[in-house]
Amino acid sequence: MAEINHFEYGWITPALSYALSVLGSALGLVCAGRIRTATGAGQRAWWGLLAAWALGGTAIWAMHFMAMLGFAVVGTRIRYDVPLTAASTAIAVAAVGLGLAIVGTGRLSAVRLIAGGLFTGAGVAAMHYTGMAAMRLDGILGYDRARVALSVGIAVVAATVALWLSMTVRRGLAIAASALVMGVAVNGMHFTGMSALSVHPHESRGDLSGTEVSGLLVPIILAVVFGVVGLVYALLAAPTDDDRAGAAYLDSRRDGLPEVATAQPAPDPVGLRARSTLGQPGTPFPSRRDTGRR
C-alpha cells in the first residue's frame, strides 16, 4: 500500500477546515432560526435555502475540500474530476435542505427528527465518498468497511443533532456553542472516513484526467467568500423580531388615531360674510358713481 499523508501542510488545513465548519454552522443555525419566525411559505423556503447552503455548502462541503488540500499520497499526483466534485456539492446542499424540510414543516417530533437525521446523515456520507471518488491518481482506492460504517453512523448522529439544534437554539451564546460542537462532529466524520482509506498503487498509465487542486482552489474560495458575504448581508437586511414588533406598534397607534375632520369655514354670527361682496370671485369693485345712483 502507498503511504498516505493527511496533514501535508501541518495543522493549517485542519484548523481552516474546522473554522469553516464552525462559521457555516453558525450561519446555518441563524438562518434556520428565521424559518421558525417566517410569516409565509415563500419566506420559509428562502431561509431554508440559505440554511441549506450555509450548512451543506460551507460547514460540510467546503470543510471537506479544505481538509483534502492536506491529503497526499506518496509517489503519485492527485487530480479531481470536476463534474463529480460539483455533484458532491449538490448532494450536501440537497441533503441538508431535505432534512430541514422534514423537521421544519409542522410540529417538531421525535419521528420527524430521526427521519430528517437519517436522510441528512446519509446525504453527508454520500457527499464525502462522492468527493473521494472524484480523485484521480495512480492507484486503486480501498476502504475498511468497519470504519466506513462508523463514519456513516457519526454523520447520522451529527446530522440529527444539527437539525435539533437548528429548530431549538435561538440565543447568540447557545448558537456559538452549538456551532463549535457541530464543527467537531463534522470534522470527526470526515477524518474517520479518511482513516478508512487505503491506496494500492499501480504503474503510471499516462496523464491523469481531471483538474489539479490548484485549479479548483480559486473558484471554490471565491464561491465560499461570496456565499458567506451573501448570507451575512441577507441576515443583516432581514427585519428582526424587534423590527417587526416596532412596526406592529406603529400600525396599532396609527389605526387608533381619530380620523381628521373635514375643514369647516369659521363661524359668522353677524352675517358679515353674506353681506359683503368684496373678496368673492367675479364681483366688481364698487365705485362712487354706483353709490350716487342709489
mmCIF file of N, CA and C in Angstrom, residues 187-280:
data_model
loop_
_atom_site.group_PDB
_atom_site.id
_atom_site.type_symbol
_atom_site.label_atom_id
_atom_site.label_comp_id
_atom_site.label_asym_id
_atom_site.label_seq_id
_atom_site.Cartn_x
_atom_site.Cartn_y
_atom_site.Cartn_z
ATOM 1 N N ASN A 187 -15.925 17.499 11.421
ATOM 2 C CA ASN A 187 -14.534 17.116 11.201
ATOM 3 C C ASN A 187 -14.271 15.686 11.649
ATOM 4 N N GLY A 188 -14.914 15.274 12.729
ATOM 5 C CA GLY A 188 -14.761 13.893 13.179
ATOM 6 C C GLY A 188 -15.252 12.900 12.142
ATOM 7 N N MET A 189 -16.394 13.226 11.523
ATOM 8 C CA MET A 189 -16.908 12.337 10.473
ATOM 9 C C MET A 189 -15.940 12.268 9.297
ATOM 10 N N HIS A 190 -15.409 13.426 8.899
ATOM 11 C CA HIS A 190 -14.513 13.472 7.739
ATOM 12 C C HIS A 190 -13.249 12.641 7.970
ATOM 13 N N PHE A 191 -12.582 12.877 9.078
ATOM 14 C CA PHE A 191 -11.308 12.202 9.299
ATOM 15 C C PHE A 191 -11.495 10.734 9.672
ATOM 16 N N THR A 192 -12.664 10.379 10.204
ATOM 17 C CA THR A 192 -12.958 8.961 10.396
ATOM 18 C C THR A 192 -13.087 8.262 9.050
ATOM 19 N N GLY A 193 -13.788 8.905 8.111
ATOM 20 C CA GLY A 193 -13.892 8.335 6.772
ATOM 21 C C GLY A 193 -12.548 8.282 6.059
ATOM 22 N N MET A 194 -11.713 9.303 6.272
ATOM 23 C CA MET A 194 -10.395 9.302 5.635
ATOM 24 C C MET A 194 -9.489 8.217 6.216
ATOM 25 N N SER A 195 -9.657 7.900 7.489
ATOM 26 C CA SER A 195 -8.847 6.849 8.095
ATOM 27 C C SER A 195 -9.192 5.472 7.542
ATOM 28 N N ALA A 196 -10.378 5.340 6.933
ATOM 29 C CA ALA A 196 -10.761 4.059 6.337
ATOM 30 C C ALA A 196 -10.135 3.848 4.964
ATOM 31 N N LEU A 197 -9.495 4.881 4.420
ATOM 32 C CA LEU A 197 -8.978 4.822 3.048
ATOM 33 C C LEU A 197 -7.596 4.164 2.999
ATOM 34 N N SER A 198 -7.389 3.382 1.958
ATOM 35 C CA SER A 198 -6.070 2.845 1.631
ATOM 36 C C SER A 198 -5.888 2.945 0.119
ATOM 37 N N VAL A 199 -4.664 3.148 -0.311
ATOM 38 C CA VAL A 199 -4.355 3.309 -1.736
ATOM 39 C C VAL A 199 -3.363 2.217 -2.137
ATOM 40 N N HIS A 200 -3.732 1.478 -3.159
ATOM 41 C CA HIS A 200 -2.875 0.425 -3.712
ATOM 42 C C HIS A 200 -2.322 0.944 -5.034
ATOM 43 N N PRO A 201 -1.055 1.341 -5.070
ATOM 44 C CA PRO A 201 -0.517 1.986 -6.280
ATOM 45 C C PRO A 201 -0.334 1.001 -7.426
ATOM 46 N N HIS A 202 -0.365 1.560 -8.626
ATOM 47 C CA HIS A 202 -0.030 0.809 -9.831
ATOM 48 C C HIS A 202 0.832 1.699 -10.705
ATOM 49 N N GLU A 203 1.370 1.147 -11.745
ATOM 50 C CA GLU A 203 2.245 1.911 -12.623
ATOM 51 C C GLU A 203 1.467 3.029 -13.314
ATOM 52 N N SER A 204 2.191 4.091 -13.579
ATOM 53 C CA SER A 204 1.561 5.226 -14.240
ATOM 54 C C SER A 204 1.047 4.837 -15.611
ATOM 55 N N ARG A 205 -0.173 5.249 -15.930
ATOM 56 C CA ARG A 205 -0.811 4.927 -17.206
ATOM 57 C C ARG A 205 -1.038 6.188 -18.037
ATOM 58 N N GLY A 206 -0.058 7.038 -18.043
ATOM 59 C CA GLY A 206 -0.172 8.281 -18.808
ATOM 60 C C GLY A 206 -0.678 9.414 -17.940
ATOM 61 N N ASP A 207 -1.076 10.482 -18.590
ATOM 62 C CA ASP A 207 -1.563 11.651 -17.869
ATOM 63 C C ASP A 207 -2.888 11.353 -17.174
ATOM 64 N N LEU A 208 -3.001 11.870 -15.986
ATOM 65 C CA LEU A 208 -4.241 11.700 -15.237
ATOM 66 C C LEU A 208 -5.282 12.698 -15.738
ATOM 67 N N SER A 209 -6.516 12.255 -15.820
ATOM 68 C CA SER A 209 -7.603 13.151 -16.204
ATOM 69 C C SER A 209 -8.026 13.975 -15.006
ATOM 70 N N GLY A 210 -8.729 15.055 -15.273
ATOM 71 C CA GLY A 210 -9.215 15.894 -14.188
ATOM 72 C C GLY A 210 -8.383 17.144 -14.015
ATOM 73 N N THR A 211 -8.682 17.877 -12.962
ATOM 74 C CA THR A 211 -8.052 19.160 -12.674
ATOM 75 C C THR A 211 -7.265 19.061 -11.380
ATOM 76 N N GLU A 212 -6.109 19.707 -11.349
ATOM 77 C CA GLU A 212 -5.335 19.743 -10.119
ATOM 78 C C GLU A 212 -6.042 20.597 -9.076
ATOM 79 N N VAL A 213 -5.648 20.391 -7.826
ATOM 80 C CA VAL A 213 -6.316 21.092 -6.745
ATOM 81 C C VAL A 213 -6.121 22.597 -6.853
ATOM 82 N N SER A 214 -4.983 23.013 -7.413
ATOM 83 C CA SER A 214 -4.746 24.455 -7.571
ATOM 84 C C SER A 214 -5.735 25.082 -8.540
ATOM 85 N N GLY A 215 -6.206 24.312 -9.523
ATOM 86 C CA GLY A 215 -7.187 24.845 -10.461
ATOM 87 C C GLY A 215 -8.570 25.000 -9.857
ATOM 88 N N LEU A 216 -8.870 24.238 -8.807
ATOM 89 C CA LEU A 216 -10.178 24.336 -8.142
ATOM 90 C C LEU A 216 -10.150 25.267 -6.942
ATOM 91 N N LEU A 217 -8.960 25.574 -6.453
ATOM 92 C CA LEU A 217 -8.858 26.316 -5.206
ATOM 93 C C LEU A 217 -9.442 27.722 -5.323
ATOM 94 N N VAL A 218 -9.053 28.455 -6.374
ATOM 95 C CA VAL A 218 -9.503 29.840 -6.513
ATOM 96 C C VAL A 218 -11.020 29.942 -6.675
ATOM 97 N N PRO A 219 -11.653 29.201 -7.609
ATOM 98 C CA PRO A 219 -13.118 29.322 -7.721
ATOM 99 C C PRO A 219 -13.863 28.879 -6.467
ATOM 100 N N ILE A 220 -13.342 27.884 -5.768
ATOM 101 C CA ILE A 220 -14.029 27.430 -4.559
ATOM 102 C C ILE A 220 -13.905 28.474 -3.451
ATOM 103 N N ILE A 221 -12.723 29.065 -3.306
ATOM 104 C CA ILE A 221 -12.555 30.109 -2.299
ATOM 105 C C ILE A 221 -13.461 31.299 -2.605
ATOM 106 N N LEU A 222 -13.541 31.687 -3.879
ATOM 107 C CA LEU A 222 -14.423 32.795 -4.247
ATOM 108 C C LEU A 222 -15.880 32.456 -3.969
ATOM 109 N N ALA A 223 -16.264 31.213 -4.272
ATOM 110 C CA ALA A 223 -17.649 30.813 -4.009
ATOM 111 C C ALA A 223 -17.950 30.851 -2.519
ATOM 112 N N VAL A 224 -17.003 30.399 -1.695
ATOM 113 C CA VAL A 224 -17.211 30.417 -0.245
ATOM 114 C C VAL A 224 -17.281 31.848 0.274
ATOM 115 N N VAL A 225 -16.367 32.706 -0.200
ATOM 116 C CA VAL A 225 -16.347 34.091 0.277
ATOM 117 C C VAL A 225 -17.631 34.817 -0.097
ATOM 118 N N PHE A 226 -18.026 34.724 -1.377
ATOM 119 C CA PHE A 226 -19.249 35.401 -1.802
ATOM 120 C C PHE A 226 -20.476 34.788 -1.139
ATOM 121 N N GLY A 227 -20.448 33.479 -0.921
ATOM 122 C CA GLY A 227 -21.569 32.845 -0.246
ATOM 123 C C GLY A 227 -21.718 33.322 1.191
ATOM 124 N N VAL A 228 -20.599 33.416 1.912
ATOM 125 C CA VAL A 228 -20.643 33.886 3.306
ATOM 126 C C VAL A 228 -21.071 35.350 3.363
ATOM 127 N N VAL A 229 -20.519 36.173 2.459
ATOM 128 C CA VAL A 229 -20.901 37.587 2.437
ATOM 129 C C VAL A 229 -22.394 37.729 2.127
ATOM 130 N N GLY A 230 -22.887 36.946 1.165
ATOM 131 C CA GLY A 230 -24.308 36.998 0.841
ATOM 132 C C GLY A 230 -25.183 36.572 2.006
ATOM 133 N N LEU A 231 -24.766 35.534 2.737
ATOM 134 C CA LEU A 231 -25.536 35.092 3.899
ATOM 135 C C LEU A 231 -25.558 36.164 4.984
ATOM 136 N N VAL A 232 -24.407 36.763 5.248
ATOM 137 C CA VAL A 232 -24.357 37.815 6.265
ATOM 138 C C VAL A 232 -25.215 39.006 5.857
ATOM 139 N N TYR A 233 -25.149 39.384 4.579
ATOM 140 C CA TYR A 233 -25.963 40.511 4.106
ATOM 141 C C TYR A 233 -27.454 40.197 4.232
ATOM 142 N N ALA A 234 -27.843 38.978 3.860
ATOM 143 C CA ALA A 234 -29.259 38.607 3.969
ATOM 144 C C ALA A 234 -29.728 38.641 5.414
ATOM 145 N N LEU A 235 -28.871 38.218 6.343
ATOM 146 C CA LEU A 235 -29.255 38.241 7.756
ATOM 147 C C LEU A 235 -29.348 39.664 8.286
ATOM 148 N N LEU A 236 -28.417 40.528 7.873
ATOM 149 C CA LEU A 236 -28.441 41.905 8.353
ATOM 150 C C LEU A 236 -29.592 42.700 7.744
ATOM 151 N N ALA A 237 -29.941 42.398 6.484
ATOM 152 C CA ALA A 237 -31.005 43.151 5.815
ATOM 153 C C ALA A 237 -32.397 42.704 6.237
ATOM 154 N N ALA A 238 -32.528 41.490 6.716
ATOM 155 C CA ALA A 238 -33.853 40.992 7.086
ATOM 156 C C ALA A 238 -34.317 41.635 8.384
ATOM 157 N N PRO A 239 -35.605 41.940 8.509
ATOM 158 C CA PRO A 239 -36.115 42.524 9.757
ATOM 159 C C PRO A 239 -36.045 41.528 10.903
ATOM 160 N N THR A 240 -35.678 42.018 12.078
ATOM 161 C CA THR A 240 -35.606 41.181 13.264
ATOM 162 C C THR A 240 -36.945 41.175 13.987
ATOM 163 N N ASP A 241 -37.003 40.415 15.072
ATOM 164 C CA ASP A 241 -38.230 40.394 15.883
ATOM 165 C C ASP A 241 -38.532 41.775 16.462
ATOM 166 N N ASP A 242 -37.490 42.497 16.875
ATOM 167 C CA ASP A 242 -37.710 43.850 17.411
ATOM 168 C C ASP A 242 -38.243 44.784 16.326
ATOM 169 N N ASP A 243 -37.725 44.646 15.094
ATOM 170 C CA ASP A 243 -38.228 45.478 13.999
ATOM 171 C C ASP A 243 -39.699 45.200 13.731
ATOM 172 N N ARG A 244 -40.061 43.934 13.706
ATOM 173 C CA ARG A 244 -41.466 43.590 13.456
ATOM 174 C C ARG A 244 -42.361 44.071 14.599
ATOM 175 N N ALA A 245 -41.863 43.957 15.836
ATOM 176 C CA ALA A 245 -42.663 44.431 16.961
ATOM 177 C C ALA A 245 -42.847 45.949 16.899
ATOM 178 N N GLY A 246 -41.788 46.678 16.522
ATOM 179 C CA GLY A 246 -41.912 48.123 16.390
ATOM 180 C C GLY A 246 -42.872 48.527 15.294
ATOM 181 N N ALA A 247 -42.822 47.825 14.159
ATOM 182 C CA ALA A 247 -43.745 48.125 13.066
ATOM 183 C C ALA A 247 -45.188 47.835 13.464
ATOM 184 N N ALA A 248 -45.403 46.735 14.210
ATOM 185 C CA ALA A 248 -46.759 46.418 14.660
ATOM 186 C C ALA A 248 -47.267 47.469 15.640
ATOM 187 N N TYR A 249 -46.377 47.972 16.503
ATOM 188 C CA TYR A 249 -46.789 49.016 17.452
ATOM 189 C C TYR A 249 -47.181 50.291 16.728
ATOM 190 N N LEU A 250 -46.393 50.690 15.727
ATOM 191 C CA LEU A 250 -46.721 51.902 14.975
ATOM 192 C C LEU A 250 -48.023 51.736 14.205
ATOM 193 N N ASP A 251 -48.265 50.552 13.653
ATOM 194 C CA ASP A 251 -49.527 50.317 12.939
ATOM 195 C C ASP A 251 -50.715 50.402 13.886
ATOM 196 N N SER A 252 -50.545 49.858 15.099
ATOM 197 C CA SER A 252 -51.651 49.921 16.054
ATOM 198 C C SER A 252 -51.937 51.357 16.497
ATOM 199 N N ARG A 253 -50.880 52.152 16.689
ATOM 200 C CA ARG A 253 -51.088 53.555 17.047
ATOM 201 C C ARG A 253 -51.749 54.316 15.913
ATOM 202 N N ARG A 254 -51.336 54.006 14.668
ATOM 203 C CA ARG A 254 -51.917 54.686 13.522
ATOM 204 C C ARG A 254 -53.393 54.328 13.354
ATOM 205 N N ASP A 255 -53.736 53.081 13.614
ATOM 206 C CA ASP A 255 -55.134 52.664 13.497
ATOM 207 C C ASP A 255 -55.990 53.271 14.602
ATOM 208 N N GLY A 256 -55.398 53.577 15.759
ATOM 209 C CA GLY A 256 -56.175 54.114 16.865
ATOM 210 C C GLY A 256 -56.403 55.605 16.818
ATOM 211 N N LEU A 257 -55.716 56.323 15.926
ATOM 212 C CA LEU A 257 -55.893 57.772 15.827
ATOM 213 C C LEU A 257 -57.251 58.099 15.220
ATOM 214 N N PRO A 258 -57.976 59.167 15.703
ATOM 215 C CA PRO A 258 -59.265 59.549 15.106
ATOM 216 C C PRO A 258 -59.057 60.127 13.714
ATOM 217 N N GLU A 259 -60.063 59.957 12.904
ATOM 218 C CA GLU A 259 -59.991 60.491 11.551
ATOM 219 C C GLU A 259 -60.000 62.015 11.582
ATOM 220 N N VAL A 260 -59.228 62.622 10.710
ATOM 221 C CA VAL A 260 -59.167 64.084 10.631
ATOM 222 C C VAL A 260 -60.453 64.607 9.999
ATOM 223 N N ALA A 261 -61.129 65.523 10.723
ATOM 224 C CA ALA A 261 -62.394 66.058 10.216
ATOM 225 C C ALA A 261 -62.153 66.984 9.043
ATOM 226 N N THR A 262 -63.157 67.075 8.180
ATOM 227 C CA THR A 262 -63.050 67.955 7.024
ATOM 228 C C THR A 262 -63.053 69.405 7.489
ATOM 229 N N ALA A 263 -62.181 70.186 6.939
ATOM 230 C CA ALA A 263 -62.060 71.591 7.351
ATOM 231 C C ALA A 263 -63.365 72.339 7.094
ATOM 232 N N GLN A 264 -63.884 73.066 8.121
ATOM 233 C CA GLN A 264 -65.127 73.827 8.025
ATOM 234 C C GLN A 264 -64.790 75.319 8.107
ATOM 235 N N PRO A 265 -65.581 76.156 7.424
ATOM 236 C CA PRO A 265 -65.326 77.607 7.490
ATOM 237 C C PRO A 265 -65.565 78.143 8.895
ATOM 238 N N ALA A 266 -64.907 79.218 9.227
ATOM 239 C CA ALA A 266 -65.055 79.835 10.546
ATOM 240 C C ALA A 266 -66.480 80.366 10.730
ATOM 241 N N PRO A 267 -66.984 80.379 11.952
ATOM 242 C CA PRO A 267 -68.361 80.852 12.193
ATOM 243 C C PRO A 267 -68.504 82.337 11.865
ATOM 244 N N ASP A 268 -69.715 82.722 11.431
ATOM 245 C CA ASP A 268 -70.009 84.115 11.042
ATOM 246 C C ASP A 268 -71.320 84.513 11.722
ATOM 247 N N PRO A 269 -71.275 84.874 13.028
ATOM 248 C CA PRO A 269 -72.519 85.087 13.776
ATOM 249 C C PRO A 269 -73.332 86.280 13.319
ATOM 250 N N VAL A 270 -72.739 87.343 12.786
ATOM 251 C CA VAL A 270 -73.499 88.554 12.421
ATOM 252 C C VAL A 270 -73.798 88.630 10.927
ATOM 253 N N GLY A 271 -73.417 87.641 10.194
ATOM 254 C CA GLY A 271 -73.749 87.610 8.776
ATOM 255 C C GLY A 271 -72.934 88.507 7.899
ATOM 256 N N LEU A 272 -71.723 88.872 8.329
ATOM 257 C CA LEU A 272 -70.895 89.748 7.517
ATOM 258 C C LEU A 272 -70.462 89.084 6.211
ATOM 259 N N ARG A 273 -70.237 87.795 6.271
ATOM 260 C CA ARG A 273 -69.770 87.122 5.057
ATOM 261 C C ARG A 273 -70.856 87.122 3.989
ATOM 262 N N ALA A 274 -72.108 87.014 4.434
ATOM 263 C CA ALA A 274 -73.190 87.005 3.453
ATOM 264 C C ALA A 274 -73.436 88.395 2.870
ATOM 265 N N ARG A 275 -73.229 89.482 3.694
ATOM 266 C CA ARG A 275 -73.485 90.826 3.209
ATOM 267 C C ARG A 275 -72.356 91.350 2.326
ATOM 268 N N SER A 276 -71.173 90.974 2.645
ATOM 269 C CA SER A 276 -70.035 91.521 1.906
ATOM 270 C C SER A 276 -69.922 90.869 0.554
ATOM 271 N N THR A 277 -69.643 91.733 -0.419
ATOM 272 C CA THR A 277 -69.410 91.227 -1.777
ATOM 273 C C THR A 277 -67.954 91.320 -2.147
ATOM 274 N N LEU A 278 -67.155 91.893 -1.256
ATOM 275 C CA LEU A 278 -65.730 92.003 -1.542
ATOM 276 C C LEU A 278 -65.052 90.654 -1.327
ATOM 277 N N GLY A 279 -64.104 90.419 -2.116
ATOM 278 C CA GLY A 279 -63.323 89.198 -1.953
ATOM 279 C C GLY A 279 -63.951 87.997 -2.586
ATOM 280 N N GLN A 280 -65.167 88.102 -3.177
ATOM 281 C CA GLN A 280 -65.764 86.973 -3.830
ATOM 282 C C GLN A 280 -65.405 86.990 -5.306
#
